[in-house]
């Protein structure tokens, strides 16, 4: 994202080809171990960077490579602030461009072969954003704002509002993710209970929408990520209170992801084809986590000691993407500065011992904290807003 002056930061996802990374197996006998890379900033005058997504093969969106470092993406004419949210393995990147850091006059954009252009909007629409793109360069996001906001699919030079509803009439407000087979996930609204979040899924090929449901004792969810094998992840909550991370599949339905030790709430943000999940748990601080189908690990426990990275004692850290090769991307504090990172798997060893995890209870957390309906990229992150 281009900005003017040190008071603003560039919040950009990464576009990095990591073809030399070995695929991570579905299960492990030892704790996963990672090498962590500082993505850095584009200009020395920039204050911060954030990492939002990673493609299935290991491509993300600024651009960034291990050998070449970070390279900025061009701005859309008339829009000096931009955020790139997602990329595919061909290097196609999508995101949102705006006239201010807070998302004024935002438009959906696509970067291809180093050039930027606006994605088309449906007739009559003037606002939009793009959150995810698949291997066929089909993107999803939303158009409009407030009570008129709706999920949208950008494909083949046109944009189509998702009008398919679930059995009870719930509809898409925004689409957060799409996989290569056309499964779209996001946030929905229940017209019979507007206070309830709806984790909604739309299968394009079958023209069918449905809910992921809710964890025991809760009544709703938000669906943030989807893998090419159909896994869906997000957060389940009571109405719009604090949530618990989940993973959903066609075979097993919705299942709780164990919380990292010392945390009481959380959200799963991304999942790969093997069912490995990353996200953010929290207590007093934000705790990025990795779940390998058996154990939940704090990311801070998986990187070398004395690395200069703080991934557990601040409110800025996050884990927002994981590739099928196991590369994790997100945001942390490196030597006191908020920077995007890429964590690349290395050969595991028997130590350290996995951090103990706490299994969520079957009842809602006591006195849920009521908050406004989450944005596509929940704060804290000064990105284009709704």
mmCIF file of C-alpha atoms in Angstrom:
data_model
loop_
_atom_site.group_PDB
_atom_site.id
_atom_site.type_symbol
_atom_site.label_atom_id
_atom_site.label_comp_id
_atom_site.label_asym_id
_atom_site.label_seq_id
_atom_site.Cartn_x
_atom_site.Cartn_y
_atom_site.Cartn_z
ATOM 1 C CA UNK A 1 0.000 0.000 0.000
ATOM 2 C CA UNK A 2 1.448 3.349 -0.985
ATOM 3 C CA UNK A 3 1.300 6.123 1.588
ATOM 4 C CA UNK A 4 2.629 9.623 2.030
ATOM 5 C CA UNK A 5 4.864 10.400 5.055
ATOM 6 C CA UNK A 6 6.007 8.495 8.095
ATOM 7 C CA UNK A 7 2.672 8.807 9.881
ATOM 8 C CA UNK A 8 1.268 6.151 7.572
ATOM 9 C CA UNK A 9 2.435 2.570 7.099
ATOM 10 C CA UNK A 10 2.348 0.352 4.042
ATOM 11 C CA UNK A 11 0.161 -2.637 4.727
ATOM 12 C CA UNK A 12 0.745 -5.060 1.885
ATOM 13 C CA UNK A 13 0.551 -8.793 1.517
ATOM 14 C CA UNK A 14 3.528 -10.588 -0.079
ATOM 15 C CA UNK A 15 4.193 -12.103 -3.505
ATOM 16 C CA UNK A 16 7.055 -14.543 -3.019
ATOM 17 C CA UNK A 17 7.936 -17.695 -4.916
ATOM 18 C CA UNK A 18 9.175 -20.311 -2.453
ATOM 19 C CA UNK A 19 9.462 -23.341 -4.699
ATOM 20 C CA UNK A 20 12.311 -24.818 -2.677
ATOM 21 C CA UNK A 21 10.159 -25.393 0.399
ATOM 22 C CA UNK A 22 9.383 -29.047 1.105
ATOM 23 C CA UNK A 23 5.722 -29.978 1.543
ATOM 24 C CA UNK A 24 4.730 -30.411 5.184
ATOM 25 C CA UNK A 25 3.150 -33.784 6.005
ATOM 26 C CA UNK A 26 -0.372 -34.026 7.403
ATOM 27 C CA UNK A 27 0.826 -35.253 10.796
ATOM 28 C CA UNK A 28 4.115 -34.974 12.624
ATOM 29 C CA UNK A 29 5.720 -36.841 15.482
ATOM 30 C CA UNK A 30 7.678 -33.782 16.580
ATOM 31 C CA UNK A 31 7.082 -30.095 16.997
ATOM 32 C CA UNK A 32 7.200 -28.194 13.680
ATOM 33 C CA UNK A 33 10.143 -25.833 13.384
ATOM 34 C CA UNK A 34 10.444 -22.713 11.257
ATOM 35 C CA UNK A 35 12.928 -20.197 9.953
ATOM 36 C CA UNK A 36 11.441 -16.693 10.105
ATOM 37 C CA UNK A 37 12.083 -13.969 7.525
ATOM 38 C CA UNK A 38 11.582 -10.249 8.069
ATOM 39 C CA UNK A 39 9.627 -8.924 5.089
ATOM 40 C CA UNK A 40 10.607 -5.376 6.022
ATOM 41 C CA UNK A 41 9.225 -2.187 4.436
ATOM 42 C CA UNK A 42 9.366 -0.756 0.932
ATOM 43 C CA UNK A 43 10.837 2.650 1.816
ATOM 44 C CA UNK A 44 13.087 3.430 4.748
ATOM 45 C CA UNK A 45 10.616 6.193 5.689
ATOM 46 C CA UNK A 46 7.807 3.646 6.158
ATOM 47 C CA UNK A 47 6.873 2.679 9.688
ATOM 48 C CA UNK A 48 5.438 -0.812 9.304
ATOM 49 C CA UNK A 49 4.276 -3.632 7.054
ATOM 50 C CA UNK A 50 1.731 -6.415 7.470
ATOM 51 C CA UNK A 51 1.348 -9.841 5.850
ATOM 52 C CA UNK A 52 -2.183 -10.941 5.015
ATOM 53 C CA UNK A 53 -2.119 -13.933 2.709
ATOM 54 C CA UNK A 54 -0.148 -16.701 1.040
ATOM 55 C CA UNK A 55 -1.060 -18.735 -2.012
ATOM 56 C CA UNK A 56 -1.284 -22.517 -1.992
ATOM 57 C CA UNK A 57 2.121 -22.903 -3.625
ATOM 58 C CA UNK A 58 3.933 -20.295 -1.565
ATOM 59 C CA UNK A 59 3.241 -17.005 -3.344
ATOM 60 C CA UNK A 60 2.009 -13.984 -1.436
ATOM 61 C CA UNK A 61 1.459 -10.405 -2.390
ATOM 62 C CA UNK A 62 3.846 -7.243 -2.230
ATOM 63 C CA UNK A 63 6.199 -8.729 -4.087
ATOM 64 C CA UNK A 64 8.793 -10.466 -1.864
ATOM 65 C CA UNK A 65 11.319 -13.221 -2.491
ATOM 66 C CA UNK A 66 14.046 -14.695 -0.325
ATOM 67 C CA UNK A 67 16.689 -13.520 -2.789
ATOM 68 C CA UNK A 68 15.119 -10.290 -4.031
ATOM 69 C CA UNK A 69 13.392 -8.921 -0.963
ATOM 70 C CA UNK A 70 10.377 -6.627 -1.016
ATOM 71 C CA UNK A 71 9.128 -4.782 -4.099
ATOM 72 C CA UNK A 72 6.155 -2.420 -4.032
ATOM 73 C CA UNK A 73 3.098 -2.781 -6.255
ATOM 74 C CA UNK A 74 1.910 0.240 -8.288
ATOM 75 C CA UNK A 75 -1.071 2.326 -7.230
ATOM 76 C CA UNK A 76 -4.319 2.769 -9.111
ATOM 77 C CA UNK A 77 -4.589 6.280 -10.566
ATOM 78 C CA UNK A 78 -6.339 8.572 -8.123
ATOM 79 C CA UNK A 79 -6.001 6.080 -5.258
ATOM 80 C CA UNK A 80 -2.834 6.669 -3.216
ATOM 81 C CA UNK A 81 -3.636 4.002 -0.595
ATOM 82 C CA UNK A 82 -3.874 0.318 -1.441
ATOM 83 C CA UNK A 83 -3.782 -3.056 0.264
ATOM 84 C CA UNK A 84 -3.115 -6.350 -1.510
ATOM 85 C CA UNK A 85 -5.036 -9.173 0.145
ATOM 86 C CA UNK A 86 -4.406 -12.332 -1.861
ATOM 87 C CA UNK A 87 -2.379 -13.857 -4.696
ATOM 88 C CA UNK A 88 -2.418 -17.032 -6.737
ATOM 89 C CA UNK A 89 0.493 -19.183 -7.911
ATOM 90 C CA UNK A 90 0.630 -17.274 -11.218
ATOM 91 C CA UNK A 91 1.400 -14.066 -9.371
ATOM 92 C CA UNK A 92 -2.031 -12.478 -9.901
ATOM 93 C CA UNK A 93 -2.746 -10.254 -6.895
ATOM 94 C CA UNK A 94 -6.045 -8.696 -5.779
ATOM 95 C CA UNK A 95 -6.881 -6.109 -3.174
ATOM 96 C CA UNK A 96 -8.419 -2.731 -2.514
ATOM 97 C CA UNK A 97 -7.410 0.824 -3.442
ATOM 98 C CA UNK A 98 -8.693 3.944 -1.699
ATOM 99 C CA UNK A 99 -8.138 7.684 -1.422
ATOM 100 C CA UNK A 100 -7.355 7.542 2.312
ATOM 101 C CA UNK A 101 -5.837 5.120 4.785
ATOM 102 C CA UNK A 102 -9.349 4.476 6.142
ATOM 103 C CA UNK A 103 -10.826 3.182 2.893
ATOM 104 C CA UNK A 104 -12.553 6.240 1.456
ATOM 105 C CA UNK A 105 -13.881 5.710 -2.101
ATOM 106 C CA UNK A 106 -12.454 2.189 -2.151
ATOM 107 C CA UNK A 107 -12.309 0.115 -5.320
ATOM 108 C CA UNK A 108 -11.394 -3.528 -6.036
ATOM 109 C CA UNK A 109 -8.094 -3.862 -7.905
ATOM 110 C CA UNK A 110 -5.994 -6.529 -9.587
ATOM 111 C CA UNK A 111 -2.258 -6.606 -10.279
ATOM 112 C CA UNK A 112 -1.109 -8.669 -13.276
ATOM 113 C CA UNK A 113 2.384 -8.698 -14.783
ATOM 114 C CA UNK A 114 3.323 -5.700 -12.677
ATOM 115 C CA UNK A 115 0.380 -3.551 -13.840
ATOM 116 C CA UNK A 116 -2.637 -2.503 -11.762
ATOM 117 C CA UNK A 117 -6.227 -2.109 -12.954
ATOM 118 C CA UNK A 118 -9.653 -1.797 -11.389
ATOM 119 C CA UNK A 119 -11.879 -4.847 -11.249
ATOM 120 C CA UNK A 120 -15.334 -4.148 -12.701
ATOM 121 C CA UNK A 121 -18.238 -3.317 -10.412
ATOM 122 C CA UNK A 122 -21.843 -4.447 -10.895
ATOM 123 C CA UNK A 123 -24.129 -1.861 -12.540
ATOM 124 C CA UNK A 124 -25.018 0.951 -10.150
ATOM 125 C CA UNK A 125 -22.257 0.165 -7.642
ATOM 126 C CA UNK A 126 -19.476 2.643 -6.819
ATOM 127 C CA UNK A 127 -17.651 0.935 -3.930
ATOM 128 C CA UNK A 128 -15.999 -2.454 -3.673
ATOM 129 C CA UNK A 129 -13.097 -4.551 -2.443
ATOM 130 C CA UNK A 130 -11.400 -7.817 -3.379
ATOM 131 C CA UNK A 131 -10.327 -10.201 -0.617
ATOM 132 C CA UNK A 132 -9.239 -13.439 -2.313
ATOM 133 C CA UNK A 133 -8.308 -14.895 -5.711
ATOM 134 C CA UNK A 134 -8.066 -18.505 -6.904
ATOM 135 C CA UNK A 135 -5.945 -20.264 -9.535
ATOM 136 C CA UNK A 136 -8.396 -19.284 -12.303
ATOM 137 C CA UNK A 137 -8.018 -15.602 -11.311
ATOM 138 C CA UNK A 138 -11.611 -15.527 -10.059
ATOM 139 C CA UNK A 139 -11.765 -13.087 -7.140
ATOM 140 C CA UNK A 140 -14.284 -12.491 -4.379
ATOM 141 C CA UNK A 141 -15.047 -9.644 -2.011
ATOM 142 C CA UNK A 142 -17.919 -7.230 -1.507
ATOM 143 C CA UNK A 143 -19.613 -4.165 -2.939
ATOM 144 C CA UNK A 144 -21.368 -1.205 -1.313
ATOM 145 C CA UNK A 145 -21.393 -0.639 2.454
ATOM 146 C CA UNK A 146 -23.522 -0.755 5.587
ATOM 147 C CA UNK A 147 -26.863 -2.541 5.265
ATOM 148 C CA UNK A 148 -26.450 -2.595 1.467
ATOM 149 C CA UNK A 149 -23.115 -4.438 1.499
ATOM 150 C CA UNK A 150 -23.204 -7.730 -0.424
ATOM 151 C CA UNK A 151 -20.776 -10.481 -1.348
ATOM 152 C CA UNK A 152 -19.535 -10.432 -4.932
ATOM 153 C CA UNK A 153 -17.617 -12.592 -7.431
ATOM 154 C CA UNK A 154 -15.275 -10.942 -9.960
ATOM 155 C CA UNK A 155 -14.815 -13.171 -13.000
ATOM 156 C CA UNK A 156 -14.219 -12.826 -16.730
ATOM 157 C CA UNK A 157 -14.371 -9.054 -16.822
ATOM 158 C CA UNK A 158 -17.608 -8.777 -14.871
ATOM 159 C CA UNK A 159 -18.830 -8.721 -11.277
ATOM 160 C CA UNK A 160 -21.789 -10.693 -9.954
ATOM 161 C CA UNK A 161 -23.472 -10.182 -6.591
ATOM 162 C CA UNK A 162 -23.998 -13.487 -4.742
ATOM 163 C CA UNK A 163 -27.778 -13.705 -4.455
ATOM 164 C CA UNK A 164 -28.070 -17.365 -3.437
ATOM 165 C CA UNK A 165 -29.334 -17.708 0.148
ATOM 166 C CA UNK A 166 -29.250 -20.518 2.693
ATOM 167 C CA UNK A 167 -32.320 -22.572 3.577
ATOM 168 C CA UNK A 168 -33.364 -19.997 6.203
ATOM 169 C CA UNK A 169 -32.759 -17.001 3.925
ATOM 170 C CA UNK A 170 -29.318 -15.936 5.206
ATOM 171 C CA UNK A 171 -27.334 -14.023 2.568
ATOM 172 C CA UNK A 172 -23.718 -13.019 1.867
ATOM 173 C CA UNK A 173 -22.520 -9.670 3.235
ATOM 174 C CA UNK A 174 -18.906 -10.198 2.191
ATOM 175 C CA UNK A 175 -16.820 -13.030 0.771
ATOM 176 C CA UNK A 176 -13.453 -13.562 2.460
ATOM 177 C CA UNK A 177 -12.120 -16.573 0.536
ATOM 178 C CA UNK A 178 -12.465 -18.730 -2.581
ATOM 179 C CA UNK A 179 -10.752 -22.013 -3.473
ATOM 180 C CA UNK A 180 -9.834 -23.418 -6.875
ATOM 181 C CA UNK A 181 -13.072 -25.414 -7.191
ATOM 182 C CA UNK A 182 -15.241 -22.367 -6.557
ATOM 183 C CA UNK A 183 -16.146 -22.770 -2.881
ATOM 184 C CA UNK A 184 -16.672 -19.269 -1.467
ATOM 185 C CA UNK A 185 -16.730 -18.489 2.260
ATOM 186 C CA UNK A 186 -17.587 -15.397 4.216
ATOM 187 C CA UNK A 187 -19.919 -13.521 6.513
ATOM 188 C CA UNK A 188 -23.671 -13.690 6.198
ATOM 189 C CA UNK A 189 -26.721 -12.097 7.769
ATOM 190 C CA UNK A 190 -29.727 -13.970 9.131
ATOM 191 C CA UNK A 191 -32.806 -11.873 8.264
ATOM 192 C CA UNK A 192 -34.652 -13.475 11.195
ATOM 193 C CA UNK A 193 -31.911 -12.555 13.707
ATOM 194 C CA UNK A 194 -29.645 -9.732 12.588
ATOM 195 C CA UNK A 195 -27.657 -9.967 15.855
ATOM 196 C CA UNK A 196 -26.350 -13.408 14.850
ATOM 197 C CA UNK A 197 -23.248 -13.803 12.702
ATOM 198 C CA UNK A 198 -23.580 -16.377 9.933
ATOM 199 C CA UNK A 199 -20.589 -18.355 8.670
ATOM 200 C CA UNK A 200 -21.774 -18.826 5.099
ATOM 201 C CA UNK A 201 -20.494 -21.013 2.250
ATOM 202 C CA UNK A 202 -21.440 -20.843 -1.436
ATOM 203 C CA UNK A 203 -20.497 -23.608 -3.858
ATOM 204 C CA UNK A 204 -20.516 -21.938 -7.279
ATOM 205 C CA UNK A 205 -20.779 -25.136 -9.332
ATOM 206 C CA UNK A 206 -23.823 -26.350 -7.399
ATOM 207 C CA UNK A 207 -25.328 -22.870 -6.930
ATOM 208 C CA UNK A 208 -25.911 -23.800 -3.285
ATOM 209 C CA UNK A 209 -25.380 -21.796 -0.082
ATOM 210 C CA UNK A 210 -25.301 -23.175 3.454
ATOM 211 C CA UNK A 211 -24.109 -22.375 6.974
ATOM 212 C CA UNK A 212 -21.172 -23.995 8.748
ATOM 213 C CA UNK A 213 -23.260 -23.916 11.938
ATOM 214 C CA UNK A 214 -21.875 -23.156 15.385
ATOM 215 C CA UNK A 215 -19.856 -24.808 18.137
ATOM 216 C CA UNK A 216 -21.842 -26.270 21.075
ATOM 217 C CA UNK A 217 -23.505 -23.585 23.184
ATOM 218 C CA UNK A 218 -22.963 -20.885 20.542
ATOM 219 C CA UNK A 219 -25.263 -19.740 17.738
ATOM 220 C CA UNK A 220 -23.172 -18.333 14.890
ATOM 221 C CA UNK A 221 -19.854 -18.046 13.127
ATOM 222 C CA UNK A 222 -17.687 -16.156 10.670
ATOM 223 C CA UNK A 223 -15.926 -18.115 7.903
ATOM 224 C CA UNK A 224 -12.568 -16.588 6.955
ATOM 225 C CA UNK A 225 -10.604 -19.230 5.033
ATOM 226 C CA UNK A 226 -11.093 -22.213 2.714
ATOM 227 C CA UNK A 227 -8.617 -24.782 1.387
ATOM 228 C CA UNK A 228 -8.560 -26.509 -1.996
ATOM 229 C CA UNK A 229 -9.690 -29.687 -0.230
ATOM 230 C CA UNK A 230 -12.783 -27.920 1.097
ATOM 231 C CA UNK A 231 -11.828 -27.237 4.713
ATOM 232 C CA UNK A 232 -13.390 -24.046 6.096
ATOM 233 C CA UNK A 233 -12.059 -22.170 9.124
ATOM 234 C CA UNK A 234 -13.161 -19.208 11.169
ATOM 235 C CA UNK A 235 -14.562 -18.215 14.532
ATOM 236 C CA UNK A 236 -17.772 -19.328 16.243
ATOM 237 C CA UNK A 237 -19.509 -17.076 18.765
ATOM 238 C CA UNK A 238 -22.722 -16.206 20.565
ATOM 239 C CA UNK A 239 -24.343 -13.472 18.488
ATOM 240 C CA UNK A 240 -21.498 -10.972 17.912
ATOM 241 C CA UNK A 241 -19.494 -11.692 21.060
ATOM 242 C CA UNK A 242 -15.958 -13.046 21.330
ATOM 243 C CA UNK A 243 -15.361 -16.284 19.480
ATOM 244 C CA UNK A 244 -13.591 -19.633 19.413
ATOM 245 C CA UNK A 245 -11.614 -21.017 16.449
ATOM 246 C CA UNK A 246 -13.088 -23.854 14.379
ATOM 247 C CA UNK A 247 -12.411 -26.042 11.362
ATOM 248 C CA UNK A 248 -15.290 -27.364 9.252
ATOM 249 C CA UNK A 249 -15.346 -30.170 6.679
ATOM 250 C CA UNK A 250 -18.013 -31.901 4.613
ATOM 251 C CA UNK A 251 -17.285 -35.131 6.484
ATOM 252 C CA UNK A 252 -17.120 -33.932 10.097
ATOM 253 C CA UNK A 253 -19.000 -30.652 10.183
ATOM 254 C CA UNK A 254 -17.806 -27.972 12.600
ATOM 255 C CA UNK A 255 -15.087 -28.945 15.114
ATOM 256 C CA UNK A 256 -13.317 -26.746 17.685
ATOM 257 C CA UNK A 257 -9.634 -25.964 17.179
ATOM 258 C CA UNK A 258 -7.982 -26.246 20.627
ATOM 259 C CA UNK A 259 -6.917 -22.897 22.050
ATOM 260 C CA UNK A 260 -3.259 -22.137 22.654
ATOM 261 C CA UNK A 261 -2.358 -22.317 26.339
ATOM 262 C CA UNK A 262 -3.131 -19.217 28.372
ATOM 263 C CA UNK A 263 -5.770 -17.920 25.954
ATOM 264 C CA UNK A 264 -9.538 -17.716 26.236
ATOM 265 C CA UNK A 265 -10.772 -16.811 22.756
ATOM 266 C CA UNK A 266 -9.585 -16.874 19.189
ATOM 267 C CA UNK A 267 -10.174 -17.026 15.459
ATOM 268 C CA UNK A 268 -8.856 -19.339 12.738
ATOM 269 C CA UNK A 269 -7.839 -17.299 9.710
ATOM 270 C CA UNK A 270 -6.494 -19.716 7.086
ATOM 271 C CA UNK A 271 -6.188 -23.441 6.330
ATOM 272 C CA UNK A 272 -4.182 -25.501 3.838
ATOM 273 C CA UNK A 273 -5.115 -28.655 1.962
ATOM 274 C CA UNK A 274 -3.761 -30.903 4.733
ATOM 275 C CA UNK A 275 -6.003 -29.237 7.323
ATOM 276 C CA UNK A 276 -3.238 -27.246 9.032
ATOM 277 C CA UNK A 277 -4.724 -24.070 10.492
ATOM 278 C CA UNK A 278 -3.293 -20.700 11.489
ATOM 279 C CA UNK A 279 -4.974 -17.862 13.326
ATOM 280 C CA UNK A 280 -4.933 -15.709 16.405
ATOM 281 C CA UNK A 281 -5.855 -16.566 19.981
ATOM 282 C CA UNK A 282 -5.815 -13.950 22.700
ATOM 283 C CA UNK A 283 -5.899 -13.102 26.374
ATOM 284 C CA UNK A 284 -4.052 -9.925 27.362
ATOM 285 C CA UNK A 285 -2.008 -10.212 24.134
ATOM 286 C CA UNK A 286 -2.539 -11.487 20.601
ATOM 287 C CA UNK A 287 -1.123 -15.017 20.222
ATOM 288 C CA UNK A 288 -0.640 -16.284 16.639
ATOM 289 C CA UNK A 289 -1.033 -20.068 16.501
ATOM 290 C CA UNK A 290 -0.520 -23.107 14.283
ATOM 291 C CA UNK A 291 -2.759 -26.180 14.570
ATOM 292 C CA UNK A 292 -1.498 -29.342 12.841
ATOM 293 C CA UNK A 293 -4.630 -31.431 13.344
ATOM 294 C CA UNK A 294 -3.432 -32.691 16.739
ATOM 295 C CA UNK A 295 -1.658 -29.932 18.649
ATOM 296 C CA UNK A 296 -2.008 -26.172 18.802
ATOM 297 C CA UNK A 297 1.327 -24.320 18.983
ATOM 298 C CA UNK A 298 2.140 -20.726 19.713
ATOM 299 C CA UNK A 299 4.160 -19.495 16.747
ATOM 300 C CA UNK A 300 6.555 -17.898 19.218
ATOM 301 C CA UNK A 301 7.556 -21.420 20.295
ATOM 302 C CA UNK A 302 8.361 -22.551 16.736
ATOM 303 C CA UNK A 303 11.026 -20.016 15.753
ATOM 304 C CA UNK A 304 14.675 -19.843 16.836
ATOM 305 C CA UNK A 305 15.367 -18.190 20.214
ATOM 306 C CA UNK A 306 16.912 -14.719 20.239
ATOM 307 C CA UNK A 307 15.531 -14.038 16.753
ATOM 308 C CA UNK A 308 14.455 -10.515 17.655
ATOM 309 C CA UNK A 309 10.819 -11.380 16.971
ATOM 310 C CA UNK A 310 8.040 -10.831 19.508
ATOM 311 C CA UNK A 311 4.996 -12.935 18.582
ATOM 312 C CA UNK A 312 3.420 -13.205 22.025
ATOM 313 C CA UNK A 313 3.781 -10.036 24.119
ATOM 314 C CA UNK A 314 1.980 -7.423 22.000
ATOM 315 C CA UNK A 315 -1.433 -6.746 20.462
ATOM 316 C CA UNK A 316 -0.209 -6.457 16.849
ATOM 317 C CA UNK A 317 0.907 -10.019 16.085
ATOM 318 C CA UNK A 318 -1.115 -12.221 13.771
ATOM 319 C CA UNK A 319 -1.002 -15.288 11.534
ATOM 320 C CA UNK A 320 -3.212 -14.821 8.477
ATOM 321 C CA UNK A 321 -2.036 -17.257 5.818
ATOM 322 C CA UNK A 322 -0.627 -20.759 5.358
ATOM 323 C CA UNK A 323 0.348 -22.391 2.065
ATOM 324 C CA UNK A 324 0.142 -26.044 1.107
ATOM 325 C CA UNK A 325 3.928 -26.110 1.552
ATOM 326 C CA UNK A 326 3.535 -24.961 5.163
ATOM 327 C CA UNK A 327 4.726 -21.363 4.741
ATOM 328 C CA UNK A 328 3.033 -19.117 7.318
ATOM 329 C CA UNK A 329 2.652 -15.360 6.876
ATOM 330 C CA UNK A 330 1.453 -12.650 9.209
ATOM 331 C CA UNK A 331 2.559 -9.716 11.305
ATOM 332 C CA UNK A 332 4.824 -9.468 14.341
ATOM 333 C CA UNK A 333 7.086 -7.065 16.185
ATOM 334 C CA UNK A 334 10.729 -7.319 15.104
ATOM 335 C CA UNK A 335 13.241 -5.414 17.216
ATOM 336 C CA UNK A 336 10.475 -3.055 18.275
ATOM 337 C CA UNK A 337 8.992 -2.449 14.798
ATOM 338 C CA UNK A 338 5.787 -3.916 13.367
ATOM 339 C CA UNK A 339 6.738 -5.922 10.268
ATOM 340 C CA UNK A 340 5.319 -8.632 8.056
ATOM 341 C CA UNK A 341 7.021 -12.027 8.327
ATOM 342 C CA UNK A 342 7.243 -15.291 6.406
ATOM 343 C CA UNK A 343 7.874 -18.481 8.401
ATOM 344 C CA UNK A 344 9.384 -21.286 6.308
ATOM 345 C CA UNK A 345 9.433 -24.901 7.595
ATOM 346 C CA UNK A 346 12.780 -26.514 8.411
ATOM 347 C CA UNK A 347 13.615 -30.098 9.364
ATOM 348 C CA UNK A 348 11.939 -30.846 12.722
ATOM 349 C CA UNK A 349 13.723 -32.020 15.833
ATOM 350 C CA UNK A 350 12.394 -33.696 19.015
ATOM 351 C CA UNK A 351 12.461 -30.431 20.993
ATOM 352 C CA UNK A 352 10.880 -28.171 22.157
ATOM 353 C CA UNK A 353 7.982 -30.016 23.747
ATOM 354 C CA UNK A 354 4.588 -29.026 22.262
ATOM 355 C CA UNK A 355 2.823 -26.319 24.239
ATOM 356 C CA UNK A 356 -0.150 -27.711 26.128
ATOM 357 C CA UNK A 357 -3.480 -26.673 24.650
ATOM 358 C CA UNK A 358 -6.804 -25.925 26.240
ATOM 359 C CA UNK A 359 -9.934 -27.420 24.689
ATOM 360 C CA UNK A 360 -12.827 -24.925 24.500
ATOM 361 C CA UNK A 361 -15.811 -25.720 26.717
ATOM 362 C CA UNK A 362 -19.191 -26.608 25.273
ATOM 363 C CA UNK A 363 -20.749 -23.473 26.719
ATOM 364 C CA UNK A 364 -20.228 -19.863 25.705
ATOM 365 C CA UNK A 365 -17.463 -17.897 27.394
ATOM 366 C CA UNK A 366 -18.825 -16.042 30.438
ATOM 367 C CA UNK A 367 -20.206 -12.587 29.719
ATOM 368 C CA UNK A 368 -19.339 -12.433 25.997
ATOM 369 C CA UNK A 369 -18.016 -9.082 24.879
ATOM 370 C CA UNK A 370 -20.412 -7.576 22.358
ATOM 371 C CA UNK A 371 -18.629 -5.921 19.469
ATOM 372 C CA UNK A 372 -19.718 -4.567 16.089
ATOM 373 C CA UNK A 373 -19.854 -7.000 13.195
ATOM 374 C CA UNK A 374 -16.209 -7.724 12.237
ATOM 375 C CA UNK A 375 -14.698 -6.164 9.150
ATOM 376 C CA UNK A 376 -13.223 -8.371 6.412
ATOM 377 C CA UNK A 377 -9.821 -7.809 8.018
ATOM 378 C CA UNK A 378 -10.508 -7.296 11.716
ATOM 379 C CA UNK A 379 -8.625 -4.571 13.547
ATOM 380 C CA UNK A 380 -6.097 -3.747 14.861
ATOM 381 C CA UNK A 381 -4.846 -2.926 11.338
ATOM 382 C CA UNK A 382 -5.256 0.496 9.699
ATOM 383 C CA UNK A 383 -6.470 -0.852 6.365
ATOM 384 C CA UNK A 384 -9.206 0.224 3.973
ATOM 385 C CA UNK A 385 -12.386 -0.176 5.992
ATOM 386 C CA UNK A 386 -16.022 -0.734 5.182
#
